[in-house]
């Protein structure tokens, strides 16, 4: 799955995203709502990690799902 497909499959993926990144709230997922950059930003914010690391984690997650 690539970044563009994230938007189209958001409803299916949001549950899996919440399982992987449990610190994300429903409001965080609503704000991100299929937008790669928003999701990366929320993960950065909640986990206190660098943008590059958050992007890498999201991209790895997307390739697996």
C-alpha positions as MATLAB code, in Angstrom:
seq = 'XXXXXXXXXXXXXXXXXXXXXXXXXXXXXXXXXXXXXXXXXXXXXXXXXXXXXXXXXXXXXXXXX';
ca = [
       0.000    0.000    0.000;
       1.277    3.446   -0.791;
       0.528    6.868    0.632;
      -2.306    7.540   -1.811;
      -4.041    4.304   -0.886;
      -3.979    5.365    2.758;
      -6.830    7.779    2.084;
      -8.988    5.236    0.295;
      -8.551    2.547    2.931;
      -8.616    4.797    5.977;
     -11.633    3.189    7.670;
     -10.091   -0.258    7.400;
      -6.650    0.885    8.484;
      -7.580    3.158   11.363;
      -8.195    0.212   13.700;
      -4.841   -1.332   12.812;
      -3.149    2.045   13.222;
      -4.637    2.408   16.686;
      -3.414   -1.086   17.606;
       0.124   -0.253   16.477;
       0.230    3.245   17.963;
      -1.969    2.942   21.049;
      -1.196    6.449   22.254;
      -3.119    7.906   19.320;
      -6.607    9.012   20.271;
      -9.763    8.819   18.195;
      -9.450   12.579   17.759;
      -5.892   12.152   16.431;
      -7.140    9.652   13.873;
     -10.011   11.927   12.925;
      -7.583   14.807   12.314;
      -5.238   12.589   10.284;
      -8.135   10.996    8.372;
      -6.056    9.368    5.659;
      -3.466   12.107    5.340;
       0.043   10.703    5.574;
       1.674   13.902    6.839;
      -0.966   14.412    9.518;
      -0.561   10.827   10.732;
       3.216   11.214   10.865;
       2.808   14.463   12.806;
       0.463   12.904   15.355;
       2.821    9.957   15.883;
       5.707   12.391   16.323;
       3.713   14.387   18.848;
       2.459   11.434   20.908;
       5.687    9.419   20.911;
       8.245   12.239   20.937;
      10.212   10.902   17.993;
      11.858   12.602   15.025;
       9.873   13.201   11.858;
      12.150   10.916    9.839;
      11.635    8.051   12.281;
       7.855    8.534   12.308;
       7.793    8.611    8.492;
       9.878    5.448    8.334;
       7.554    3.655   10.765;
       4.416    4.729    8.890;
       5.903    3.739    5.534;
       6.914    0.309    6.891;
       3.416   -0.117    8.325;
       1.849    0.753    4.968;
       4.000   -1.742    3.066;
       2.789   -4.493    5.409;
      -0.884   -3.631    5.143;
];
